[in-house]
DNA sequence: GGCGCGATTCCCT
DNA sequence: GGGAATCGCGCCC
């Protein structure tokens, strides 16, 4: 599987979010490969996006959003969950990212279920996804354009995309920046 | 230094 | 449909 190159992520987060649908997220741990096709994403901007972690400028947590595109921005929330983003922004903007919310499992589905205490559901929520693929703070800043322990690669063509308001946010609900494979 | 709450999930009713 | 779990971050005092 060939990783997407860095130029892919040097665009508006919304364009990257759409573009990531149908791509493959790959994770390798202890010789086991887990992968799945990305089927839901959300775009987050910078100071212009009130729902974004980058809205009020750079902090210790969100600094990855201001760093090199194509790297992972992983954050910890609700005292127990991790969510994974890919840093993406067009040259002029100073920060941005795309939240990976769901995948359709391919390789290693059994291992992913095992990582979720035997639960079958691993494809319908951002924190379920990170738990299934064992993605945590250790992956903060990891380069997803290289064929390493965590990366994103080409995938199958998809038919169509639906755009909706982002999930679980209070502001910026006017933007249709949640994207799903129809 | 203290406090409120979150880009969530699970389990109960 | 609602509340608990659980804690680091971000903002205010």
PDB file of N, CA and C in Angstrom, chain A residues 82-145:
ATOM      1  N   UNK A  82      -9.201   8.721  23.241  1.00  0.00           N
ATOM      2  CA  UNK A  82      -8.315   9.385  22.300  1.00  0.00           C
ATOM      3  C   UNK A  82      -9.030   9.527  20.965  1.00  0.00           C
ATOM      4  N   UNK A  83      -8.748  10.641  20.262  1.00  0.00           N
ATOM      5  CA  UNK A  83      -9.251  10.815  18.911  1.00  0.00           C
ATOM      6  C   UNK A  83      -8.075  11.160  18.017  1.00  0.00           C
ATOM      7  N   UNK A  84      -8.138  10.681  16.777  1.00  0.00           N
ATOM      8  CA  UNK A  84      -7.018  10.868  15.852  1.00  0.00           C
ATOM      9  C   UNK A  84      -7.381  11.770  14.677  1.00  0.00           C
ATOM     10  N   UNK A  85      -6.497  12.719  14.441  1.00  0.00           N
ATOM     11  CA  UNK A  85      -6.631  13.628  13.303  1.00  0.00           C
ATOM     12  C   UNK A  85      -5.386  13.550  12.432  1.00  0.00           C
ATOM     13  N   UNK A  86      -5.537  14.014  11.194  1.00  0.00           N
ATOM     14  CA  UNK A  86      -4.385  14.253  10.328  1.00  0.00           C
ATOM     15  C   UNK A  86      -4.276  15.761  10.141  1.00  0.00           C
ATOM     16  N   UNK A  87      -3.072  16.286  10.319  1.00  0.00           N
ATOM     17  CA  UNK A  87      -2.877  17.719  10.134  1.00  0.00           C
ATOM     18  C   UNK A  87      -3.013  18.060   8.652  1.00  0.00           C
ATOM     19  N   UNK A  88      -3.850  19.060   8.349  1.00  0.00           N
ATOM     20  CA  UNK A  88      -4.076  19.480   6.969  1.00  0.00           C
ATOM     21  C   UNK A  88      -4.397  20.964   6.931  1.00  0.00           C
ATOM     22  N   UNK A  89      -3.788  21.653   6.021  1.00  0.00           N
ATOM     23  CA  UNK A  89      -4.112  23.073   5.863  1.00  0.00           C
ATOM     24  C   UNK A  89      -3.546  23.575   4.560  1.00  0.00           C
ATOM     25  N   UNK A  90      -4.184  24.607   4.031  1.00  0.00           N
ATOM     26  CA  UNK A  90      -3.646  25.251   2.849  1.00  0.00           C
ATOM     27  C   UNK A  90      -2.562  26.210   3.303  1.00  0.00           C
ATOM     28  N   UNK A  91      -1.597  26.454   2.467  1.00  0.00           N
ATOM     29  CA  UNK A  91      -0.435  27.269   2.817  1.00  0.00           C
ATOM     30  C   UNK A  91      -0.688  28.530   3.611  1.00  0.00           C
ATOM     31  N   UNK A  92      -1.747  29.240   3.282  1.00  0.00           N
ATOM     32  CA  UNK A  92      -1.987  30.526   3.932  1.00  0.00           C
ATOM     33  C   UNK A  92      -2.476  30.379   5.380  1.00  0.00           C
ATOM     34  N   UNK A  93      -3.266  29.355   5.654  1.00  0.00           N
ATOM     35  CA  UNK A  93      -3.796  29.159   7.002  1.00  0.00           C
ATOM     36  C   UNK A  93      -2.715  28.634   7.948  1.00  0.00           C
ATOM     37  N   UNK A  94      -2.862  28.942   9.242  1.00  0.00           N
ATOM     38  CA  UNK A  94      -1.800  28.545  10.174  1.00  0.00           C
ATOM     39  C   UNK A  94      -2.061  27.224  10.885  1.00  0.00           C
ATOM     40  N   UNK A  95      -3.298  26.713  10.791  1.00  0.00           N
ATOM     41  CA  UNK A  95      -3.593  25.451  11.478  1.00  0.00           C
ATOM     42  C   UNK A  95      -4.790  24.770  10.826  1.00  0.00           C
ATOM     43  N   UNK A  96      -4.901  23.472  11.060  1.00  0.00           N
ATOM     44  CA  UNK A  96      -6.041  22.735  10.527  1.00  0.00           C
ATOM     45  C   UNK A  96      -5.810  21.248  10.682  1.00  0.00           C
ATOM     46  N   UNK A  97      -6.919  20.489  10.666  1.00  0.00           N
ATOM     47  CA  UNK A  97      -6.806  19.039  10.811  1.00  0.00           C
ATOM     48  C   UNK A  97      -8.083  18.356  10.336  1.00  0.00           C
ATOM     49  N   UNK A  98      -7.960  17.061  10.130  1.00  0.00           N
ATOM     50  CA  UNK A  98      -9.129  16.253   9.752  1.00  0.00           C
ATOM     51  C   UNK A  98      -9.256  15.109  10.741  1.00  0.00           C
ATOM     52  N   UNK A  99     -10.405  15.054  11.412  1.00  0.00           N
ATOM     53  CA  UNK A  99     -10.691  13.990  12.376  1.00  0.00           C
ATOM     54  C   UNK A  99     -11.140  12.739  11.626  1.00  0.00           C
ATOM     55  N   UNK A 100     -10.499  11.614  11.930  1.00  0.00           N
ATOM     56  CA  UNK A 100     -10.929  10.341  11.348  1.00  0.00           C
ATOM     57  C   UNK A 100     -11.961   9.738  12.288  1.00  0.00           C
ATOM     58  N   UNK A 101     -13.206   9.694  11.868  1.00  0.00           N
ATOM     59  CA  UNK A 101     -14.274   9.246  12.770  1.00  0.00           C
ATOM     60  C   UNK A 101     -14.642   7.775  12.622  1.00  0.00           C
ATOM     61  N   UNK A 102     -14.478   7.216  11.450  1.00  0.00           N
ATOM     62  CA  UNK A 102     -14.897   5.822  11.275  1.00  0.00           C
ATOM     63  C   UNK A 102     -14.211   5.166  10.090  1.00  0.00           C
ATOM     64  N   UNK A 103     -14.029   3.850  10.196  1.00  0.00           N
ATOM     65  CA  UNK A 103     -13.465   3.063   9.101  1.00  0.00           C
ATOM     66  C   UNK A 103     -14.324   1.816   8.880  1.00  0.00           C
ATOM     67  N   UNK A 104     -14.155   1.218   7.709  1.00  0.00           N
ATOM     68  CA  UNK A 104     -14.726  -0.102   7.458  1.00  0.00           C
ATOM     69  C   UNK A 104     -13.558  -1.073   7.526  1.00  0.00           C
ATOM     70  N   UNK A 105     -13.532  -1.936   8.542  1.00  0.00           N
ATOM     71  CA  UNK A 105     -12.376  -2.816   8.773  1.00  0.00           C
ATOM     72  C   UNK A 105     -12.070  -3.714   7.583  1.00  0.00           C
ATOM     73  N   UNK A 106     -10.785  -3.917   7.342  1.00  0.00           N
ATOM     74  CA  UNK A 106     -10.347  -4.901   6.337  1.00  0.00           C
ATOM     75  C   UNK A 106      -9.416  -5.887   7.038  1.00  0.00           C
ATOM     76  N   UNK A 107      -8.104  -5.601   7.016  1.00  0.00           N
ATOM     77  CA  UNK A 107      -7.160  -6.518   7.667  1.00  0.00           C
ATOM     78  C   UNK A 107      -7.220  -6.399   9.191  1.00  0.00           C
ATOM     79  N   UNK A 108      -7.066  -7.534   9.857  1.00  0.00           N
ATOM     80  CA  UNK A 108      -6.957  -7.521  11.320  1.00  0.00           C
ATOM     81  C   UNK A 108      -8.230  -7.178  12.063  1.00  0.00           C
ATOM     82  N   UNK A 109      -9.360  -7.437  11.461  1.00  0.00           N
ATOM     83  CA  UNK A 109     -10.636  -7.115  12.116  1.00  0.00           C
ATOM     84  C   UNK A 109     -10.778  -7.838  13.454  1.00  0.00           C
ATOM     85  N   UNK A 110     -10.299  -9.080  13.507  1.00  0.00           N
ATOM     86  CA  UNK A 110     -10.399  -9.846  14.749  1.00  0.00           C
ATOM     87  C   UNK A 110      -9.553  -9.201  15.847  1.00  0.00           C
ATOM     88  N   UNK A 111      -8.354  -8.746  15.477  1.00  0.00           N
ATOM     89  CA  UNK A 111      -7.482  -8.093  16.459  1.00  0.00           C
ATOM     90  C   UNK A 111      -8.104  -6.786  16.948  1.00  0.00           C
ATOM     91  N   UNK A 112      -8.710  -6.047  16.036  1.00  0.00           N
ATOM     92  CA  UNK A 112      -9.335  -4.775  16.415  1.00  0.00           C
ATOM     93  C   UNK A 112     -10.488  -4.998  17.384  1.00  0.00           C
ATOM     94  N   UNK A 113     -11.265  -6.039  17.121  1.00  0.00           N
ATOM     95  CA  UNK A 113     -12.361  -6.374  18.025  1.00  0.00           C
ATOM     96  C   UNK A 113     -11.809  -6.760  19.400  1.00  0.00           C
ATOM     97  N   UNK A 114     -10.721  -7.525  19.379  1.00  0.00           N
ATOM     98  CA  UNK A 114     -10.073  -7.944  20.620  1.00  0.00           C
ATOM     99  C   UNK A 114      -9.601  -6.719  21.412  1.00  0.00           C
ATOM    100  N   UNK A 115      -9.040  -5.733  20.698  1.00  0.00           N
ATOM    101  CA  UNK A 115      -8.580  -4.506  21.355  1.00  0.00           C
ATOM    102  C   UNK A 115      -9.732  -3.715  21.967  1.00  0.00           C
ATOM    103  N   UNK A 116     -10.942  -4.053  21.555  1.00  0.00           N
ATOM    104  CA  UNK A 116     -12.132  -3.387  22.094  1.00  0.00           C
ATOM    105  C   UNK A 116     -12.889  -4.330  23.033  1.00  0.00           C
ATOM    106  N   UNK A 117     -12.144  -5.185  23.710  1.00  0.00           N
ATOM    107  CA  UNK A 117     -12.740  -6.100  24.685  1.00  0.00           C
ATOM    108  C   UNK A 117     -13.789  -7.000  24.070  1.00  0.00           C
ATOM    109  N   UNK A 118     -13.545  -7.384  22.818  1.00  0.00           N
ATOM    110  CA  UNK A 118     -14.432  -8.326  22.169  1.00  0.00           C
ATOM    111  C   UNK A 118     -15.641  -7.732  21.485  1.00  0.00           C
ATOM    112  N   UNK A 119     -15.785  -6.426  21.643  1.00  0.00           N
ATOM    113  CA  UNK A 119     -16.935  -5.791  20.989  1.00  0.00           C
ATOM    114  C   UNK A 119     -16.752  -5.803  19.475  1.00  0.00           C
ATOM    115  N   UNK A 120     -17.854  -5.951  18.771  1.00  0.00           N
ATOM    116  CA  UNK A 120     -17.787  -5.984  17.311  1.00  0.00           C
ATOM    117  C   UNK A 120     -17.661  -4.583  16.732  1.00  0.00           C
ATOM    118  N   UNK A 121     -18.343  -3.628  17.354  1.00  0.00           N
ATOM    119  CA  UNK A 121     -18.380  -2.269  16.801  1.00  0.00           C
ATOM    120  C   UNK A 121     -17.049  -1.545  16.934  1.00  0.00           C
ATOM    121  N   UNK A 122     -16.429  -1.278  15.806  1.00  0.00           N
ATOM    122  CA  UNK A 122     -15.213  -0.466  15.844  1.00  0.00           C
ATOM    123  C   UNK A 122     -15.247   0.599  14.764  1.00  0.00           C
ATOM    124  N   UNK A 123     -16.382   0.708  14.094  1.00  0.00           N
ATOM    125  CA  UNK A 123     -16.397   1.546  12.895  1.00  0.00           C
ATOM    126  C   UNK A 123     -17.357   2.714  12.982  1.00  0.00           C
ATOM    127  N   UNK A 124     -17.854   3.006  14.153  1.00  0.00           N
ATOM    128  CA  UNK A 124     -18.859   4.060  14.233  1.00  0.00           C
ATOM    129  C   UNK A 124     -18.577   5.102  15.295  1.00  0.00           C
ATOM    130  N   UNK A 125     -17.317   5.463  15.458  1.00  0.00           N
ATOM    131  CA  UNK A 125     -16.984   6.509  16.415  1.00  0.00           C
ATOM    132  C   UNK A 125     -15.484   6.692  16.528  1.00  0.00           C
ATOM    133  N   UNK A 126     -15.038   7.945  16.697  1.00  0.00           N
ATOM    134  CA  UNK A 126     -13.602   8.242  16.672  1.00  0.00           C
ATOM    135  C   UNK A 126     -12.803   7.609  17.809  1.00  0.00           C
ATOM    136  N   UNK A 127     -13.402   7.468  18.975  1.00  0.00           N
ATOM    137  CA  UNK A 127     -12.669   6.880  20.099  1.00  0.00           C
ATOM    138  C   UNK A 127     -12.682   5.355  20.035  1.00  0.00           C
ATOM    139  N   UNK A 128     -13.706   4.798  19.387  1.00  0.00           N
ATOM    140  CA  UNK A 128     -13.728   3.350  19.182  1.00  0.00           C
ATOM    141  C   UNK A 128     -12.610   2.970  18.212  1.00  0.00           C
ATOM    142  N   UNK A 129     -12.449   3.813  17.200  1.00  0.00           N
ATOM    143  CA  UNK A 129     -11.411   3.586  16.201  1.00  0.00           C
ATOM    144  C   UNK A 129     -10.010   3.582  16.817  1.00  0.00           C
ATOM    145  N   UNK A 130      -9.729   4.559  17.668  1.00  0.00           N
ATOM    146  CA  UNK A 130      -8.398   4.620  18.269  1.00  0.00           C
ATOM    147  C   UNK A 130      -8.169   3.471  19.242  1.00  0.00           C
ATOM    148  N   UNK A 131      -9.235   3.065  19.927  1.00  0.00           N
ATOM    149  CA  UNK A 131      -9.092   1.934  20.840  1.00  0.00           C
ATOM    150  C   UNK A 131      -8.830   0.654  20.048  1.00  0.00           C
ATOM    151  N   UNK A 132      -9.559   0.481  18.953  1.00  0.00           N
ATOM    152  CA  UNK A 132      -9.407  -0.719  18.120  1.00  0.00           C
ATOM    153  C   UNK A 132      -8.010  -0.820  17.525  1.00  0.00           C
ATOM    154  N   UNK A 133      -7.454   0.340  17.126  1.00  0.00           N
ATOM    155  CA  UNK A 133      -6.127   0.341  16.490  1.00  0.00           C
ATOM    156  C   UNK A 133      -5.003   0.674  17.460  1.00  0.00           C
ATOM    157  N   UNK A 134      -5.356   0.788  18.732  1.00  0.00           N
ATOM    158  CA  UNK A 134      -4.366   1.107  19.769  1.00  0.00           C
ATOM    159  C   UNK A 134      -3.563   2.352  19.416  1.00  0.00           C
ATOM    160  N   UNK A 135      -4.314   3.413  19.135  1.00  0.00           N
ATOM    161  CA  UNK A 135      -3.714   4.720  18.859  1.00  0.00           C
ATOM    162  C   UNK A 135      -3.898   5.577  20.098  1.00  0.00           C
ATOM    163  N   UNK A 136      -2.775   6.128  20.608  1.00  0.00           N
ATOM    164  CA  UNK A 136      -2.852   6.950  21.814  1.00  0.00           C
ATOM    165  C   UNK A 136      -1.856   8.101  21.695  1.00  0.00           C
ATOM    166  N   UNK A 137      -1.541   8.721  22.832  1.00  0.00           N
ATOM    167  CA  UNK A 137      -0.634   9.873  22.839  1.00  0.00           C
ATOM    168  C   UNK A 137       0.737   9.540  22.244  1.00  0.00           C
ATOM    169  N   UNK A 138       1.093   8.251  22.256  1.00  0.00           N
ATOM    170  CA  UNK A 138       2.384   7.853  21.679  1.00  0.00           C
ATOM    171  C   UNK A 138       2.467   8.148  20.184  1.00  0.00           C
ATOM    172  N   UNK A 139       1.313   8.234  19.550  1.00  0.00           N
ATOM    173  CA  UNK A 139       1.305   8.485  18.104  1.00  0.00           C
ATOM    174  C   UNK A 139       1.209   9.978  17.780  1.00  0.00           C
ATOM    175  N   UNK A 140       1.253  10.829  18.814  1.00  0.00           N
ATOM    176  CA  UNK A 140       1.176  12.271  18.597  1.00  0.00           C
ATOM    177  C   UNK A 140       2.322  12.714  17.693  1.00  0.00           C
ATOM    178  N   UNK A 141       1.978  13.358  16.580  1.00  0.00           N
ATOM    179  CA  UNK A 141       3.007  13.884  15.680  1.00  0.00           C
ATOM    180  C   UNK A 141       3.590  12.878  14.708  1.00  0.00           C
ATOM    181  N   UNK A 142       3.118  11.642  14.743  1.00  0.00           N
ATOM    182  CA  UNK A 142       3.664  10.619  13.843  1.00  0.00           C
ATOM    183  C   UNK A 142       3.406  10.978  12.386  1.00  0.00           C
ATOM    184  N   UNK A 143       4.405  10.716  11.546  1.00  0.00           N
ATOM    185  CA  UNK A 143       4.311  11.051  10.119  1.00  0.00           C
ATOM    186  C   UNK A 143       3.502   9.986   9.383  1.00  0.00           C
ATOM    187  N   UNK A 144       2.334  10.365   8.904  1.00  0.00           N
ATOM    188  CA  UNK A 144       1.428   9.404   8.266  1.00  0.00           C
ATOM    189  C   UNK A 144       1.704   9.233   6.779  1.00  0.00           C
ATOM    190  N   UNK A 145       2.716   9.935   6.271  1.00  0.00           N
ATOM    191  CA  UNK A 145       3.060   9.812   4.848  1.00  0.00           C
ATOM    192  C   UNK A 145       4.168   8.795   4.621  1.00  0.00           C
TER     193      UNK A 145
END
